[in-house]
């Protein structure tokens, strides 16, 4: 049976973290994916490592802010070592920080990732939908960013690809050899789940998962991560999503 990860950001609005970890482990997850707010420093990371060990979970992938990766890579590496993180993923740029030249940013990202890769860790970018808004040249920011260096891996968020109006399977195939991980995220039918940002539990939305999973299975992606950006019930989301994934 394949191991699935749970992105802890999905439960940021719910109970204390130890309770979330016990809930996730009890549902059959063996891994989680962290986000930067959970480990801003080594002391907090060490506490989290103890909580993971107590729940029997591993954290092979983690989101790390671009500022930490680019400005204090040794800190990012130290935190990753404490948590046994194998892949550092840069997840986001706020609107005010998004570049006009995505190719140049891709080169900057590749350079920022060099110490990470030299330390033996995988390194990549996680997309939202803004990377699919064509630039003035008609190119897509995600293509331009990844052209900045073949060494930039990709955690492809399949839900955001679909939300941007693209076929997730096509993008999983296009960058098959660059995929480090994927986010398994579903999109609710138009007008549904508005209190949850229009997202759905995996398998309960509009994405046709059969071709998507086939494309992911044929790619280099090592990790499959459940995520819901705003569930009204994180336990429901975690339970229904792993049930769907185990039936793929």
mmCIF file of C-alpha atoms in Angstrom:
data_model
loop_
_atom_site.group_PDB
_atom_site.id
_atom_site.type_symbol
_atom_site.label_atom_id
_atom_site.label_comp_id
_atom_site.label_asym_id
_atom_site.label_seq_id
_atom_site.Cartn_x
_atom_site.Cartn_y
_atom_site.Cartn_z
ATOM 1 C CA UNK A 1 0.000 0.000 0.000
ATOM 2 C CA UNK A 2 1.325 3.439 -0.919
ATOM 3 C CA UNK A 3 2.237 5.910 1.820
ATOM 4 C CA UNK A 4 0.302 9.184 1.787
ATOM 5 C CA UNK A 5 1.201 12.461 3.446
ATOM 6 C CA UNK A 6 -1.094 14.991 5.058
ATOM 7 C CA UNK A 7 -0.306 18.691 4.658
ATOM 8 C CA UNK A 8 -0.644 20.074 8.167
ATOM 9 C CA UNK A 9 -1.715 23.467 6.781
ATOM 10 C CA UNK A 10 -5.098 21.795 6.235
ATOM 11 C CA UNK A 11 -5.563 21.652 10.023
ATOM 12 C CA UNK A 12 -4.132 25.037 10.961
ATOM 13 C CA UNK A 13 -7.542 26.255 12.181
ATOM 14 C CA UNK A 14 -8.270 23.227 14.337
ATOM 15 C CA UNK A 15 -7.101 21.581 17.562
ATOM 16 C CA UNK A 16 -3.622 21.524 19.075
ATOM 17 C CA UNK A 17 -0.987 20.022 16.812
ATOM 18 C CA UNK A 18 -0.468 16.837 18.896
ATOM 19 C CA UNK A 19 -4.187 16.096 18.511
ATOM 20 C CA UNK A 20 -3.960 16.613 14.757
ATOM 21 C CA UNK A 21 -0.984 14.267 14.536
ATOM 22 C CA UNK A 22 -2.803 11.561 16.501
ATOM 23 C CA UNK A 23 -5.876 11.987 14.305
ATOM 24 C CA UNK A 24 -3.864 11.712 11.099
ATOM 25 C CA UNK A 25 -1.900 8.676 12.285
ATOM 26 C CA UNK A 26 -5.085 6.988 13.461
ATOM 27 C CA UNK A 27 -6.572 7.288 9.974
ATOM 28 C CA UNK A 28 -3.657 5.455 8.383
ATOM 29 C CA UNK A 29 -1.355 8.236 7.259
ATOM 30 C CA UNK A 30 2.324 7.529 7.817
ATOM 31 C CA UNK A 31 3.673 10.930 6.793
ATOM 32 C CA UNK A 32 2.885 14.610 7.063
ATOM 33 C CA UNK A 33 4.092 17.678 5.240
ATOM 34 C CA UNK A 34 4.923 20.749 7.288
ATOM 35 C CA UNK A 35 4.698 24.448 6.570
ATOM 36 C CA UNK A 36 7.007 27.226 7.661
ATOM 37 C CA UNK A 37 4.961 28.507 10.571
ATOM 38 C CA UNK A 38 5.479 25.199 12.365
ATOM 39 C CA UNK A 39 9.280 25.477 12.499
ATOM 40 C CA UNK A 40 10.558 29.058 12.399
ATOM 41 C CA UNK A 41 13.631 28.097 14.450
ATOM 42 C CA UNK A 42 15.566 25.044 15.631
ATOM 43 C CA UNK A 43 13.944 25.000 19.082
ATOM 44 C CA UNK A 44 10.444 24.790 17.634
ATOM 45 C CA UNK A 45 11.614 22.206 15.105
ATOM 46 C CA UNK A 46 13.016 20.028 17.888
ATOM 47 C CA UNK A 47 9.692 20.159 19.737
ATOM 48 C CA UNK A 48 7.858 19.207 16.553
ATOM 49 C CA UNK A 49 10.264 16.318 15.954
ATOM 50 C CA UNK A 50 9.389 14.928 19.378
ATOM 51 C CA UNK A 51 5.666 15.236 18.640
ATOM 52 C CA UNK A 52 6.116 13.448 15.321
ATOM 53 C CA UNK A 53 8.043 10.641 16.991
ATOM 54 C CA UNK A 54 5.330 10.268 19.638
ATOM 55 C CA UNK A 55 2.695 9.849 16.918
ATOM 56 C CA UNK A 56 4.795 7.537 14.743
ATOM 57 C CA UNK A 57 4.735 9.936 11.792
ATOM 58 C CA UNK A 58 7.516 11.082 9.479
ATOM 59 C CA UNK A 59 7.877 14.418 7.687
ATOM 60 C CA UNK A 60 9.764 13.743 4.449
ATOM 61 C CA UNK A 61 8.732 17.025 2.806
ATOM 62 C CA UNK A 62 8.302 20.522 4.157
ATOM 63 C CA UNK A 63 7.416 23.990 2.922
ATOM 64 C CA UNK A 64 10.066 26.602 3.663
ATOM 65 C CA UNK A 65 9.669 30.302 2.858
ATOM 66 C CA UNK A 66 11.799 31.763 0.090
ATOM 67 C CA UNK A 67 13.289 34.287 2.512
ATOM 68 C CA UNK A 68 14.626 31.555 4.785
ATOM 69 C CA UNK A 69 15.950 29.489 1.893
ATOM 70 C CA UNK A 70 17.613 32.422 0.146
ATOM 71 C CA UNK A 71 18.837 34.399 3.164
ATOM 72 C CA UNK A 72 19.584 31.730 5.783
ATOM 73 C CA UNK A 73 20.020 28.416 3.951
ATOM 74 C CA UNK A 74 22.069 26.941 6.788
ATOM 75 C CA UNK A 75 19.099 27.457 9.119
ATOM 76 C CA UNK A 76 16.750 25.803 6.624
ATOM 77 C CA UNK A 77 19.107 22.851 6.329
ATOM 78 C CA UNK A 78 19.489 22.541 10.104
ATOM 79 C CA UNK A 79 15.721 22.523 10.591
ATOM 80 C CA UNK A 80 15.350 19.964 7.806
ATOM 81 C CA UNK A 81 17.945 17.739 9.461
ATOM 82 C CA UNK A 82 16.133 17.894 12.816
ATOM 83 C CA UNK A 83 12.852 16.891 11.183
ATOM 84 C CA UNK A 84 14.346 14.316 8.766
ATOM 85 C CA UNK A 85 12.968 16.334 5.860
ATOM 86 C CA UNK A 86 14.193 15.000 2.521
ATOM 87 C CA UNK A 87 12.744 17.683 0.240
ATOM 88 C CA UNK A 88 12.537 21.429 0.861
ATOM 89 C CA UNK A 89 9.743 23.070 -1.107
ATOM 90 C CA UNK A 90 9.300 26.831 -1.586
ATOM 91 C CA UNK A 91 5.512 27.233 -1.573
ATOM 92 C CA UNK A 92 4.447 30.749 -2.417
ATOM 93 C CA UNK A 93 5.200 34.373 -3.173
ATOM 94 C CA UNK A 94 2.753 37.032 -1.957
ATOM 95 C CA UNK A 95 1.392 39.327 -4.680
ATOM 96 C CA UNK A 96 3.709 42.193 -3.800
ATOM 97 C CA UNK A 97 6.757 39.941 -4.170
ATOM 98 C CA UNK A 98 5.849 38.359 -7.494
ATOM 99 C CA UNK A 99 8.315 39.272 -10.237
ATOM 100 C CA UNK A 100 7.694 40.775 -13.632
ATOM 101 C CA UNK A 101 10.433 38.506 -14.980
ATOM 102 C CA UNK A 102 9.684 34.943 -13.949
ATOM 103 C CA UNK A 103 12.673 33.515 -15.808
ATOM 104 C CA UNK A 104 14.978 35.737 -13.765
ATOM 105 C CA UNK A 105 13.225 34.629 -10.597
ATOM 106 C CA UNK A 106 13.701 31.014 -11.684
ATOM 107 C CA UNK A 107 17.452 31.594 -11.918
ATOM 108 C CA UNK A 108 17.396 33.232 -8.489
ATOM 109 C CA UNK A 109 15.440 30.276 -7.110
ATOM 110 C CA UNK A 110 17.903 27.815 -8.598
ATOM 111 C CA UNK A 111 20.803 29.711 -7.023
ATOM 112 C CA UNK A 112 19.037 29.831 -3.645
ATOM 113 C CA UNK A 113 18.526 26.089 -3.835
ATOM 114 C CA UNK A 114 22.168 25.257 -4.483
ATOM 115 C CA UNK A 115 23.156 24.928 -0.786
ATOM 116 C CA UNK A 116 20.057 22.806 -0.232
ATOM 117 C CA UNK A 117 20.979 20.442 -3.042
ATOM 118 C CA UNK A 118 24.628 20.404 -1.988
ATOM 119 C CA UNK A 119 23.431 19.207 1.418
ATOM 120 C CA UNK A 120 21.843 16.206 -0.302
ATOM 121 C CA UNK A 121 18.246 17.404 -0.088
ATOM 122 C CA UNK A 122 15.733 17.685 -2.903
ATOM 123 C CA UNK A 123 14.556 21.200 -3.704
ATOM 124 C CA UNK A 124 11.537 22.489 -5.535
ATOM 125 C CA UNK A 125 8.687 24.914 -6.058
ATOM 126 C CA UNK A 126 4.983 24.498 -5.225
ATOM 127 C CA UNK A 127 2.478 26.147 -7.547
ATOM 128 C CA UNK A 128 -0.818 27.947 -7.047
ATOM 129 C CA UNK A 129 -2.921 29.317 -9.900
ATOM 130 C CA UNK A 130 -1.099 32.613 -10.445
ATOM 131 C CA UNK A 131 1.724 30.775 -12.233
ATOM 132 C CA UNK A 132 -0.768 29.975 -14.995
ATOM 133 C CA UNK A 133 -1.737 33.577 -15.796
ATOM 134 C CA UNK A 134 -0.022 34.349 -19.130
ATOM 135 C CA UNK A 135 2.588 37.076 -19.134
ATOM 136 C CA UNK A 136 2.720 39.840 -21.749
ATOM 137 C CA UNK A 137 4.701 37.480 -23.985
ATOM 138 C CA UNK A 138 1.976 34.856 -23.746
ATOM 139 C CA UNK A 139 4.182 32.483 -21.768
ATOM 140 C CA UNK A 140 3.151 30.983 -18.459
ATOM 141 C CA UNK A 141 5.089 31.938 -15.328
ATOM 142 C CA UNK A 142 5.461 28.309 -14.260
ATOM 143 C CA UNK A 143 7.209 27.422 -17.515
ATOM 144 C CA UNK A 144 9.442 30.463 -17.219
ATOM 145 C CA UNK A 145 10.286 29.743 -13.589
ATOM 146 C CA UNK A 146 11.217 26.130 -14.256
ATOM 147 C CA UNK A 147 13.334 27.203 -17.224
ATOM 148 C CA UNK A 148 15.537 28.964 -14.671
ATOM 149 C CA UNK A 149 17.284 25.700 -13.942
ATOM 150 C CA UNK A 150 16.769 21.993 -14.546
ATOM 151 C CA UNK A 151 17.698 21.447 -10.913
ATOM 152 C CA UNK A 152 14.458 23.069 -9.707
ATOM 153 C CA UNK A 153 12.021 20.322 -8.813
ATOM 154 C CA UNK A 154 8.268 20.750 -8.705
ATOM 155 C CA UNK A 155 5.593 19.879 -6.194
ATOM 156 C CA UNK A 156 2.621 20.046 -8.534
ATOM 157 C CA UNK A 157 -0.576 21.123 -6.797
ATOM 158 C CA UNK A 158 -3.112 19.334 -8.962
ATOM 159 C CA UNK A 159 -6.073 21.220 -7.530
ATOM 160 C CA UNK A 160 -4.607 24.612 -8.344
ATOM 161 C CA UNK A 161 -3.796 23.407 -11.869
ATOM 162 C CA UNK A 162 -7.452 22.504 -12.338
ATOM 163 C CA UNK A 163 -8.605 25.758 -10.721
ATOM 164 C CA UNK A 164 -6.473 27.617 -13.273
ATOM 165 C CA UNK A 165 -8.371 25.898 -16.094
ATOM 166 C CA UNK A 166 -5.727 23.363 -17.086
ATOM 167 C CA UNK A 167 -5.726 19.565 -17.153
ATOM 168 C CA UNK A 168 -3.688 18.248 -14.216
ATOM 169 C CA UNK A 169 -2.703 15.080 -16.075
ATOM 170 C CA UNK A 170 -1.178 17.146 -18.876
ATOM 171 C CA UNK A 171 1.055 19.056 -16.472
ATOM 172 C CA UNK A 172 2.033 15.927 -14.564
ATOM 173 C CA UNK A 173 3.139 14.482 -17.907
ATOM 174 C CA UNK A 174 4.822 17.660 -19.125
ATOM 175 C CA UNK A 175 7.083 17.862 -16.084
ATOM 176 C CA UNK A 176 7.161 14.154 -15.279
ATOM 177 C CA UNK A 177 10.921 14.132 -14.734
ATOM 178 C CA UNK A 178 10.838 17.241 -12.526
ATOM 179 C CA UNK A 179 8.143 16.150 -10.066
ATOM 180 C CA UNK A 180 9.276 15.707 -6.488
ATOM 181 C CA UNK A 181 5.742 15.475 -5.073
ATOM 182 C CA UNK A 182 2.125 16.237 -5.878
ATOM 183 C CA UNK A 183 -0.690 17.743 -3.858
ATOM 184 C CA UNK A 184 -3.844 15.684 -4.176
ATOM 185 C CA UNK A 185 -6.485 18.385 -3.969
ATOM 186 C CA UNK A 186 -9.991 18.374 -5.441
ATOM 187 C CA UNK A 187 -12.207 21.155 -6.760
ATOM 188 C CA UNK A 188 -15.873 21.347 -5.765
ATOM 189 C CA UNK A 189 -18.610 21.785 -8.388
ATOM 190 C CA UNK A 190 -19.449 25.376 -9.223
ATOM 191 C CA UNK A 191 -21.362 26.947 -6.343
ATOM 192 C CA UNK A 192 -20.687 24.109 -3.893
ATOM 193 C CA UNK A 193 -18.515 24.214 -0.765
ATOM 194 C CA UNK A 194 -18.337 28.001 -0.855
ATOM 195 C CA UNK A 195 -17.637 28.046 2.879
ATOM 196 C CA UNK A 196 -14.579 25.901 2.123
ATOM 197 C CA UNK A 197 -13.152 28.087 -0.618
ATOM 198 C CA UNK A 198 -14.636 25.937 -3.367
ATOM 199 C CA UNK A 199 -12.408 22.973 -2.502
ATOM 200 C CA UNK A 200 -13.633 19.418 -1.982
ATOM 201 C CA UNK A 201 -12.375 16.325 -0.217
ATOM 202 C CA UNK A 202 -10.339 14.103 -2.523
ATOM 203 C CA UNK A 203 -12.649 12.129 -4.809
ATOM 204 C CA UNK A 204 -15.681 14.230 -3.890
ATOM 205 C CA UNK A 205 -15.075 17.000 -6.419
ATOM 206 C CA UNK A 206 -14.898 17.476 -10.156
ATOM 207 C CA UNK A 207 -11.437 16.186 -11.070
ATOM 208 C CA UNK A 208 -11.331 12.927 -13.044
ATOM 209 C CA UNK A 209 -8.580 11.244 -11.046
ATOM 210 C CA UNK A 210 -7.937 8.116 -13.139
ATOM 211 C CA UNK A 211 -5.813 9.822 -15.841
ATOM 212 C CA UNK A 212 -4.214 12.124 -13.272
ATOM 213 C CA UNK A 213 -3.023 9.284 -11.052
ATOM 214 C CA UNK A 214 -1.784 7.375 -14.095
ATOM 215 C CA UNK A 215 0.314 10.391 -15.098
ATOM 216 C CA UNK A 216 1.625 10.850 -11.545
ATOM 217 C CA UNK A 217 2.492 7.155 -11.289
ATOM 218 C CA UNK A 218 4.493 7.469 -14.511
ATOM 219 C CA UNK A 219 6.407 10.484 -13.177
ATOM 220 C CA UNK A 220 9.325 10.926 -10.791
ATOM 221 C CA UNK A 221 7.048 12.105 -7.943
ATOM 222 C CA UNK A 222 8.029 10.352 -4.716
ATOM 223 C CA UNK A 223 5.429 11.871 -2.411
ATOM 224 C CA UNK A 224 1.657 12.237 -2.594
ATOM 225 C CA UNK A 225 0.266 14.821 -0.209
ATOM 226 C CA UNK A 226 -3.359 15.465 0.736
ATOM 227 C CA UNK A 227 -4.289 19.115 1.089
ATOM 228 C CA UNK A 228 -7.449 21.166 1.533
ATOM 229 C CA UNK A 229 -6.932 24.901 1.926
ATOM 230 C CA UNK A 230 -9.989 25.531 4.097
ATOM 231 C CA UNK A 231 -11.906 22.456 5.312
ATOM 232 C CA UNK A 232 -14.806 23.034 7.665
ATOM 233 C CA UNK A 233 -13.970 19.685 9.272
ATOM 234 C CA UNK A 234 -10.368 18.562 8.973
ATOM 235 C CA UNK A 235 -11.035 15.060 10.319
ATOM 236 C CA UNK A 236 -13.726 14.519 7.674
ATOM 237 C CA UNK A 237 -11.359 15.734 4.965
ATOM 238 C CA UNK A 238 -8.488 13.552 6.183
ATOM 239 C CA UNK A 239 -10.691 10.452 6.508
ATOM 240 C CA UNK A 240 -12.512 10.705 3.187
ATOM 241 C CA UNK A 241 -9.377 11.658 1.276
ATOM 242 C CA UNK A 242 -7.222 8.734 2.361
ATOM 243 C CA UNK A 243 -10.137 6.366 1.689
ATOM 244 C CA UNK A 244 -10.295 7.692 -1.870
ATOM 245 C CA UNK A 245 -6.529 7.526 -2.350
ATOM 246 C CA UNK A 246 -6.278 3.959 -1.112
ATOM 247 C CA UNK A 247 -8.876 2.971 -3.709
ATOM 248 C CA UNK A 248 -6.920 4.459 -6.628
#
